[in-house]
Short mmCIF file of C-alpha atoms in Angstrom, two decimals:
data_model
loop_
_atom_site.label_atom_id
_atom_site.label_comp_id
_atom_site.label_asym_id
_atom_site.label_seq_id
_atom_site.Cartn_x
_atom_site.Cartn_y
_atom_site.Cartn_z
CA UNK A 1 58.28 9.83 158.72
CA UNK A 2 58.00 9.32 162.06
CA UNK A 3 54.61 9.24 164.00
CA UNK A 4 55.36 9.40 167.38
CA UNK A 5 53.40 10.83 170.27
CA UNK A 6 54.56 14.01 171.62
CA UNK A 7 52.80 16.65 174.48
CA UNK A 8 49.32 15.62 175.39
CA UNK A 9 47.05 12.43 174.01
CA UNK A 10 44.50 15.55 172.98
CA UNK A 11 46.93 17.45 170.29
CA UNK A 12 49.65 14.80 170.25
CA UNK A 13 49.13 12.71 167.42
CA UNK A 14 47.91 15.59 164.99
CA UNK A 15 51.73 17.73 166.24
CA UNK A 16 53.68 15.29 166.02
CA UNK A 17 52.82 14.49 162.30
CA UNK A 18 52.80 17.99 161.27
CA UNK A 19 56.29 18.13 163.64
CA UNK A 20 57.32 15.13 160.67
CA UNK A 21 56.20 17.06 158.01
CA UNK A 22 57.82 20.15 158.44
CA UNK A 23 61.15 17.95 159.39
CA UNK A 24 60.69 15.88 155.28
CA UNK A 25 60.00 19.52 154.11
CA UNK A 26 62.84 21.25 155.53
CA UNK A 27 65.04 18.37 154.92
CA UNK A 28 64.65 18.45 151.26
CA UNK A 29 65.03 22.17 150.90
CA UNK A 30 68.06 23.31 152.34
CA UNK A 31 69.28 26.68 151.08
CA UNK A 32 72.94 26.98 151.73
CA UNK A 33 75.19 29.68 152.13
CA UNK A 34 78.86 28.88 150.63
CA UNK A 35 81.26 30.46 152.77
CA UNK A 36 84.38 30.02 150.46
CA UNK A 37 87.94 31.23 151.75
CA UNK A 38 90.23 28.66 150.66
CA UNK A 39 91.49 25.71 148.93
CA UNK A 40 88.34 23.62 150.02
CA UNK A 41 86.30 25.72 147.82
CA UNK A 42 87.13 24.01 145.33
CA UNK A 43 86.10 20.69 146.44
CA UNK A 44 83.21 22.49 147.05
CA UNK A 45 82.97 23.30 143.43
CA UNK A 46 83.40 19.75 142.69
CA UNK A 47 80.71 18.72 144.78
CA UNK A 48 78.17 21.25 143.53
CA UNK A 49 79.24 20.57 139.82
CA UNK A 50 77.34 17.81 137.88
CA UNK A 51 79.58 14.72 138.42
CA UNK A 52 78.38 14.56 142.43
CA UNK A 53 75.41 16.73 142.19
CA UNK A 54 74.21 17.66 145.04
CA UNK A 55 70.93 19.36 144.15
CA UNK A 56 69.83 15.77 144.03
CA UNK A 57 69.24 15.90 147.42
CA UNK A 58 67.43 19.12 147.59
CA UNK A 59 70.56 20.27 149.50
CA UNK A 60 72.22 22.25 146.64
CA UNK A 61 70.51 25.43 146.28
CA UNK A 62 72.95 28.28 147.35
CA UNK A 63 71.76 31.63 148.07
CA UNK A 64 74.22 34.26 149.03
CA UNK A 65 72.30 36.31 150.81
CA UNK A 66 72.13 34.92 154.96
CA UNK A 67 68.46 36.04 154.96
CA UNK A 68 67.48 33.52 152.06
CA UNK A 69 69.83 30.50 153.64
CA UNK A 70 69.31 28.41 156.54
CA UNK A 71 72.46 26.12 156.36
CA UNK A 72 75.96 27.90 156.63
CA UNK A 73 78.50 25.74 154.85
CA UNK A 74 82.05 27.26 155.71
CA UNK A 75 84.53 26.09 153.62
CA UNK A 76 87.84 26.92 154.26
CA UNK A 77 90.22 27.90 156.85
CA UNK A 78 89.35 30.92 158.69
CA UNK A 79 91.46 33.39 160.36
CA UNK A 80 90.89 35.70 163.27
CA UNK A 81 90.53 38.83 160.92
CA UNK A 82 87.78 37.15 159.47
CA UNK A 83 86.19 35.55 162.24
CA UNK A 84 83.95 39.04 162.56
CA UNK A 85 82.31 38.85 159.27
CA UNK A 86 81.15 34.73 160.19
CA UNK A 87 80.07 35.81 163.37
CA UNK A 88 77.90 38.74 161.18
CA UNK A 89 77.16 36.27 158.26
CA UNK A 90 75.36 33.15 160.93
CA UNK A 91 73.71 36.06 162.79
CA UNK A 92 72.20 37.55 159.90
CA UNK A 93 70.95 33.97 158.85
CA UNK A 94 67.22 33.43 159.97
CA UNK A 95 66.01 30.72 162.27
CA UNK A 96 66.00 27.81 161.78
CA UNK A 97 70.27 27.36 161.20
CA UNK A 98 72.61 24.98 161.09
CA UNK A 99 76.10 24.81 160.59
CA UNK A 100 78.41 22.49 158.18
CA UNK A 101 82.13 22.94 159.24
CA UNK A 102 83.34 21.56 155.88
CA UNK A 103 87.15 20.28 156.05
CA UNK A 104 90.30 20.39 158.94
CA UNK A 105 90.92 24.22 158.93
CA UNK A 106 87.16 24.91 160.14
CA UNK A 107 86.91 22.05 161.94
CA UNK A 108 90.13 22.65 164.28
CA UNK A 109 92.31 25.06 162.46
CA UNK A 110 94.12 21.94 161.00
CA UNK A 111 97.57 22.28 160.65
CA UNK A 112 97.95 26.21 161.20
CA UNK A 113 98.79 26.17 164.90
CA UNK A 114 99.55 29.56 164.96
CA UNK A 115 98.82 33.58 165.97
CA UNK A 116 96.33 33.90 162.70
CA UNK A 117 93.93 31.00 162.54
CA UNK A 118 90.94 30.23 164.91
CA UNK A 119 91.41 27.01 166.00
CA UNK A 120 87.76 25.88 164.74
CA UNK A 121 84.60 27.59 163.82
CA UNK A 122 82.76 26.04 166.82
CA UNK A 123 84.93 28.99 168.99
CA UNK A 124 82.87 31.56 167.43
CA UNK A 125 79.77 30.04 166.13
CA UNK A 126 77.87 26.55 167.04
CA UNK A 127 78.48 23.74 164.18
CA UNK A 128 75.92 21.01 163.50
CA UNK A 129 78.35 18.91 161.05
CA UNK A 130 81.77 18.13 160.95
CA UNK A 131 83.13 17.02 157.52
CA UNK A 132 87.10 15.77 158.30
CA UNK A 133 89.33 15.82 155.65
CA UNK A 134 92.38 17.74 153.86
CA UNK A 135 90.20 18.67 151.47
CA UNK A 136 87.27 15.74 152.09
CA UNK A 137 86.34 14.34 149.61
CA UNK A 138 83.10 14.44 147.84
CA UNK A 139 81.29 11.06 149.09
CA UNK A 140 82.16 12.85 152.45
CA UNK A 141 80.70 16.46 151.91
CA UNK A 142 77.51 14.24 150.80
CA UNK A 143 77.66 11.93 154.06
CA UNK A 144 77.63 15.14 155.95
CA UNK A 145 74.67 16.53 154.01
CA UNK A 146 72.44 13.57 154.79
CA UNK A 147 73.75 13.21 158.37
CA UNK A 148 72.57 16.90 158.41
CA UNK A 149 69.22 16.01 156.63
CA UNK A 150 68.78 13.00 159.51
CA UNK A 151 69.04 15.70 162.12
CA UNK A 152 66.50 17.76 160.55
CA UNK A 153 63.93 15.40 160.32
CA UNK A 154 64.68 14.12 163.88
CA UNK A 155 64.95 17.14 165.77
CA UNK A 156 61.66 18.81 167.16
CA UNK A 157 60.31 20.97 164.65
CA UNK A 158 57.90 23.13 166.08
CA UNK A 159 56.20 26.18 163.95
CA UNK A 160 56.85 28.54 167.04
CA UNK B 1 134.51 35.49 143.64
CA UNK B 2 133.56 36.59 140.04
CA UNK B 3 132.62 40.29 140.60
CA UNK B 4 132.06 40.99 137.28
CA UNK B 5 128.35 41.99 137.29
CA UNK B 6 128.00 45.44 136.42
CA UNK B 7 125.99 46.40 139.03
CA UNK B 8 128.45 44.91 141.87
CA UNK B 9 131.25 46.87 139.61
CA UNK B 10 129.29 50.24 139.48
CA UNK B 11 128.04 50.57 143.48
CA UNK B 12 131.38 49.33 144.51
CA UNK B 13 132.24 52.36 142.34
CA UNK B 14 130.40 54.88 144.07
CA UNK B 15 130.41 53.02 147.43
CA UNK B 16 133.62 51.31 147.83
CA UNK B 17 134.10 51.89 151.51
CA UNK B 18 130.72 51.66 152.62
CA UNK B 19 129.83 48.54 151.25
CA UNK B 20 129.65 45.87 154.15
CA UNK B 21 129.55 43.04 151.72
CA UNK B 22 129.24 41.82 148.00
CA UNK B 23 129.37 38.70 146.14
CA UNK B 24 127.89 37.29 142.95
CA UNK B 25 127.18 33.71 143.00
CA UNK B 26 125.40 31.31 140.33
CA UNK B 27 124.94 34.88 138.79
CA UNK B 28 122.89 36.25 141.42
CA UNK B 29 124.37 39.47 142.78
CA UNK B 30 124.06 40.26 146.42
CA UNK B 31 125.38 43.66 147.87
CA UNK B 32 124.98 44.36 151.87
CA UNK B 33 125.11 48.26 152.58
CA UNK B 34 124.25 50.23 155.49
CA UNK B 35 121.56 52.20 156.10
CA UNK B 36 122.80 55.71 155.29
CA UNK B 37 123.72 54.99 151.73
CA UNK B 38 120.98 53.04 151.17
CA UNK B 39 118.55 55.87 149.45
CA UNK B 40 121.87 57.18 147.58
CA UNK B 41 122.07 53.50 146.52
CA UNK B 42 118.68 52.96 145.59
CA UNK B 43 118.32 56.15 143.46
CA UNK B 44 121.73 54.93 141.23
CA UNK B 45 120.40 51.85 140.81
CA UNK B 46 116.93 53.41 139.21
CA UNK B 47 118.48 56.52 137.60
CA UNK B 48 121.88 55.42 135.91
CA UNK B 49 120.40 54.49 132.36
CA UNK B 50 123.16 51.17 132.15
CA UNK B 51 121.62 49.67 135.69
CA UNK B 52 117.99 50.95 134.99
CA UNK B 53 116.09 48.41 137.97
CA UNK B 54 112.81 49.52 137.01
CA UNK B 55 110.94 47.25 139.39
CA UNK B 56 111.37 46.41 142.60
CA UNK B 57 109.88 43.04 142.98
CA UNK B 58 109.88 42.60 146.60
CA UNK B 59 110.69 43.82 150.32
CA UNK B 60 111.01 41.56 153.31
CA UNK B 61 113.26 40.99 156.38
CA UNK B 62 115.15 38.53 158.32
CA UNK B 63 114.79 38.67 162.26
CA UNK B 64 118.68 36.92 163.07
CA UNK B 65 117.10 37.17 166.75
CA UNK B 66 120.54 36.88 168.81
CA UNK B 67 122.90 38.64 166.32
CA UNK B 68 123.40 42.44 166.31
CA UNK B 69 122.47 44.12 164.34
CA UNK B 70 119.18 42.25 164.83
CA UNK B 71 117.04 42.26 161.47
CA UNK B 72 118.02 42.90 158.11
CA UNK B 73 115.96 44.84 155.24
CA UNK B 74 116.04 42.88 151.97
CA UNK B 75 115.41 44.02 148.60
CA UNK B 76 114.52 42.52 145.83
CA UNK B 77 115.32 44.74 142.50
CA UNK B 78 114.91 43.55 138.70
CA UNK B 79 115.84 45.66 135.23
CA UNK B 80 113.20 44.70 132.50
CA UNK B 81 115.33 46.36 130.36
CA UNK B 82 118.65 44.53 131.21
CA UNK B 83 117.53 41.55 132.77
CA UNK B 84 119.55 42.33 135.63
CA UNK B 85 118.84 41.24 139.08
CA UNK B 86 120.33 42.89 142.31
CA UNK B 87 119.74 41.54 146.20
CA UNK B 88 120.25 43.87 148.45
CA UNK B 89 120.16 43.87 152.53
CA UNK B 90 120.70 46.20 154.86
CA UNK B 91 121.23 45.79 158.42
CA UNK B 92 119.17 47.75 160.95
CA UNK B 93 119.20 46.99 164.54
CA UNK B 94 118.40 48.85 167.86
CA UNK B 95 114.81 48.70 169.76
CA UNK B 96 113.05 50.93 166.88
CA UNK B 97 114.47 49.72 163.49
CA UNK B 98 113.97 52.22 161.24
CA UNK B 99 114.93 52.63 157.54
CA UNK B 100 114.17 55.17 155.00
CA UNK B 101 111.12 54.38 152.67
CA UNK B 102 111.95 53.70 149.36
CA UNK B 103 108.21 54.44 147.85
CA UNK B 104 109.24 57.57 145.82
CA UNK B 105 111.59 55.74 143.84
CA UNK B 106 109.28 52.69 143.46
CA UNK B 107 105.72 53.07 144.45
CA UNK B 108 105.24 49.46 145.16
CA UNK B 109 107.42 49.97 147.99
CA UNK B 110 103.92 51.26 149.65
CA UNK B 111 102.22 48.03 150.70
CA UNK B 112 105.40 45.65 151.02
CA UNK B 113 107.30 48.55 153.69
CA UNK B 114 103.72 48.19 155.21
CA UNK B 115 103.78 44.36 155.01
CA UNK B 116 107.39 44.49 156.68
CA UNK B 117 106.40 46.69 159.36
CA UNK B 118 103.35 44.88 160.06
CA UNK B 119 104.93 41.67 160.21
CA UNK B 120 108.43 42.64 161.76
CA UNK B 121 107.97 45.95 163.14
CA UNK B 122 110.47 47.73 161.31
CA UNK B 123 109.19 51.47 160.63
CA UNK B 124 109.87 53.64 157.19
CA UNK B 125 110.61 56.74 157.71
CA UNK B 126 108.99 58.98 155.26
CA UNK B 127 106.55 56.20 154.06
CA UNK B 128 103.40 58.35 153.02
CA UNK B 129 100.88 55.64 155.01
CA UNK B 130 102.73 53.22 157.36
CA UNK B 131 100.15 51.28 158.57
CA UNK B 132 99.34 47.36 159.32
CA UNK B 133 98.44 45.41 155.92
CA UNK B 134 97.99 41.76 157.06
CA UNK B 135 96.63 42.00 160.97
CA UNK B 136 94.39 43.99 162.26
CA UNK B 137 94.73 47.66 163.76
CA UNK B 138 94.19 46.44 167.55
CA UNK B 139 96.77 43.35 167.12
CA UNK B 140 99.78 44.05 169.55
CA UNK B 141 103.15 43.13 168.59
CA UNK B 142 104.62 42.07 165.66
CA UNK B 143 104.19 37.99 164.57
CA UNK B 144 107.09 37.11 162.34
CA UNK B 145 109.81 38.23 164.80
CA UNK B 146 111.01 35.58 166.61
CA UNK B 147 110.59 36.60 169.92
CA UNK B 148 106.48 36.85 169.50
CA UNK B 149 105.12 33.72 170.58
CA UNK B 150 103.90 32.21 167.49
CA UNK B 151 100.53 30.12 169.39
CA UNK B 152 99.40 32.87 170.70
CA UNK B 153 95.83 34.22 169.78
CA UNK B 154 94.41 37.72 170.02
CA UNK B 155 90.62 37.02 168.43
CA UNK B 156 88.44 39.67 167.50
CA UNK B 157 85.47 37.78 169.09
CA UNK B 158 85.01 35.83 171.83
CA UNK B 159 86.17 32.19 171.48
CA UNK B 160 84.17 29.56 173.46
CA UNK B 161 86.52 26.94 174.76
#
């Protein structure tokens, strides 16, 4: 938990630890949204199940409304029809957000270089991870998730 | 050419001089007709009680591109009750293709005539709904000929580069 100084010597130390807190807090209580539309679902599966567990870093909670989620995991390739309904989805989702592109097809469209798939999420929506592989593997999906919880704690977390 | 299917015998029967082409190999039957026989055709092959293709398991089409005529309508037909299997194409051509619709001998003909026109832009004529399936309503053209470019994107939203 970091304690560094941040605005003015008066208020500094006092934000900047509550600006930590809130960072460990959030960090350890991500509610994701799944959003499942192909084969990488079931990796996802996998990953949620009990052999990886993911819960065990208060990152496996998933809620499928967008109001009750603040982490969008997409999972799966996604086509232009359906690039609508994520757009609606992440805007629905309440601030604070982030975004896991999980696997190739959200990542870059993978393979399908064609007239039906977007070419990567980050064309329609902004992505804070990017999990590679064809379908990743679970160690990877977990890497993500902590690289995710890093960013959490490190980035400014104000209580606007 | 072993012709001795009786489906090949019986539409070669009824159809002798209209039938473009027929052959039965590794006891798969293929007949080519053209387009005005084909509802004829169709209704013989679901009525006469010794043929009896109950389902139609699938429509599609072929886009030959430089040959004329340019696509071809293929059917897929199967008899649960004979275990017979029948292919069966049918040229169309021109800068409408059209065929007629097949749905009220088969109602699954609904969604794959849709499917073909969707995809290849081949209309039905007489299909009770004929409209896109797979894309969406404001998509222009039709992807799976080979003349559409197959890169190119029409999104729904705005992509960021």
């Amino acid at each position: 938990m970091g304690l560094d100084f941040k605005g003015s010597p008066e208020t500094g130390f006092f934000t900047s630890k509550l600006d930590a807190v809130i960072g460990w807090s959030r960090k350890y209580s991500i509610f994701q949204y799944p959003f499942v539309t192909a084969c990488c679902g079931m990796e996802y599966m996998a990953t949620s199940c009990a052999h990886y567990d993911v819960d065990r870093f208060g990152a496996g909670l998933p809620r499928f409304s967008p109001r009750q989620a603040d982490v969008l995991f997409v999972v799966g390739t996604i086509n232009q029809k359906m690039a609508p309904v994520l757009v609606h989805i992440y805007e629905q989702m309440c601030a604070p957000k982030w975004v896991i592109a999980f696997g190739v097809c959200t990542c870059t469209g993978g393979f399908y270089d064609n007239y039906a798939v977007v070419r990567g999420i980050d064309h329609v929506i902004p992505v804070d991870i990017y999990i590679p592989g064809c379908p990743p593997r679970p160690e990877t999906v977990i890497n993500g998730l902590m690289l995710l919880q890093e960013k959490i704690q490190n980035q400014p977390n104000e209580i606007a | 050419m072993a012709e001795d299917s009786i489906t090949l015998k019986k539409l070669r029967e009824q159809f002798g001089d209209s039938i473009i082409e027929s052959h039965s190999r590794l006891g798969q039957d293929t007949a080519i007709l053209p387009k005005k026989v084909l509802l004829e055709a169709a209704r013989m092959l679901k009525e006469d009680p010794t043929l009896d293709y109950n389902f139609l398991m699938d429509v599609t089409a072929v886009d030959h591109f430089k040959r004329r005529p340019r696509f071809e309508v293929v059917y897929h037909f199967y008899s649960l009750n004979h275990n017979h299997r029948l292919r069966l194409k049918v040229p169309v051509g021109g800068e409408s293709p059209e065929v007629p619709t097949l749905t009220g001998l088969w109602p699954s003909a609904n969604w794959y005539e849709r499917e073909v026109w969707d995809m290849f832009g081949i209309s039905f004529q007489g299909h009770p709904d004929l409209r896109r399936i797979l894309m969406y309503e404001s998509f222009e053209g039709h992807p799976l000929r080979k003349d559409y470019p197959f890169d190119k994107r029409q999104p729904l939203v705005g992509e960021t580069e």
